[in-house]
C-alpha positions as MATLAB code, in Angstrom:
seq = 'MAEDLDDVRFLTVAEVADMMRVSKMTVYRLVHAGELPAIRFGRSFRVPESAVASAVKNHIADSA';
ca = [
      -6.257   18.140    7.043;
      -7.132   16.872    3.507;
      -8.600   13.554    4.344;
     -10.627   12.932    7.647;
      -8.807   10.065    9.464;
     -12.034    8.217    9.998;
     -12.327    7.882    6.156;
      -8.889    6.324    5.787;
      -8.478    2.492    5.755;
      -5.066    1.229    6.348;
      -4.102   -2.453    5.042;
      -1.628   -4.812    6.081;
       1.182   -5.932    3.681;
      -0.422   -9.161    3.362;
      -3.656   -7.630    2.355;
      -1.994   -5.371   -0.233;
      -0.267   -8.458   -1.559;
      -3.524  -10.371   -1.857;
      -5.303   -7.465   -3.612;
      -2.609   -7.026   -5.964;
      -1.801  -10.732   -6.418;
       1.783  -10.312   -5.891;
       4.109  -11.464   -2.996;
       4.487   -9.760    0.180;
       8.258   -9.220   -0.680;
       7.153   -7.375   -3.840;
       4.855   -4.933   -1.527;
       7.907   -4.455    0.676;
      10.229   -3.658   -2.373;
       7.430   -1.164   -3.515;
       7.197    0.347   -0.153;
      11.208    0.777    0.157;
      11.445    2.115   -3.269;
       8.952    4.792   -2.462;
       6.501    3.650   -5.231;
       3.854    2.795   -2.787;
       3.476    5.152    0.292;
       3.246    3.375    3.636;
       3.244    4.231    7.416;
       5.430    2.235    9.671;
       4.254    1.303   13.085;
       6.842   -0.460   15.101;
       8.104   -3.228   12.817;
       4.988   -3.274   10.424;
       3.882   -1.221    7.561;
       0.522   -0.090    6.917;
      -0.541    1.137    3.495;
      -3.545    3.595    2.952;
      -6.317    1.899    0.822;
      -6.264    4.902   -1.456;
      -2.463    4.626   -2.020;
      -2.954    0.970   -3.442;
      -5.571    2.192   -5.745;
      -3.468    5.196   -6.992;
      -0.454    2.760   -7.435;
      -2.681    0.519   -9.652;
      -4.231    3.216  -11.625;
      -0.944    4.956  -12.361;
       0.720    1.653  -13.180;
      -2.233    0.910  -15.638;
      -1.836    4.168  -17.236;
       2.127    3.947  -17.578;
       1.936    0.559  -19.597;
      -1.000    1.777  -21.777;
];
């Protein structure tokens, strides 16, 4: 396994929205479009914190 599961921190959609300062709907759109990887547990999604950092870094690199 590339990463030890103890090192992975999962965030809720609301936490991701707060971090990115966007709405929860925007986060859901990113997840459904495949731009933000997420894991579904029942009816809720959890996003790895590293995926949020990568998405922000890639978006900043794309806009520069």
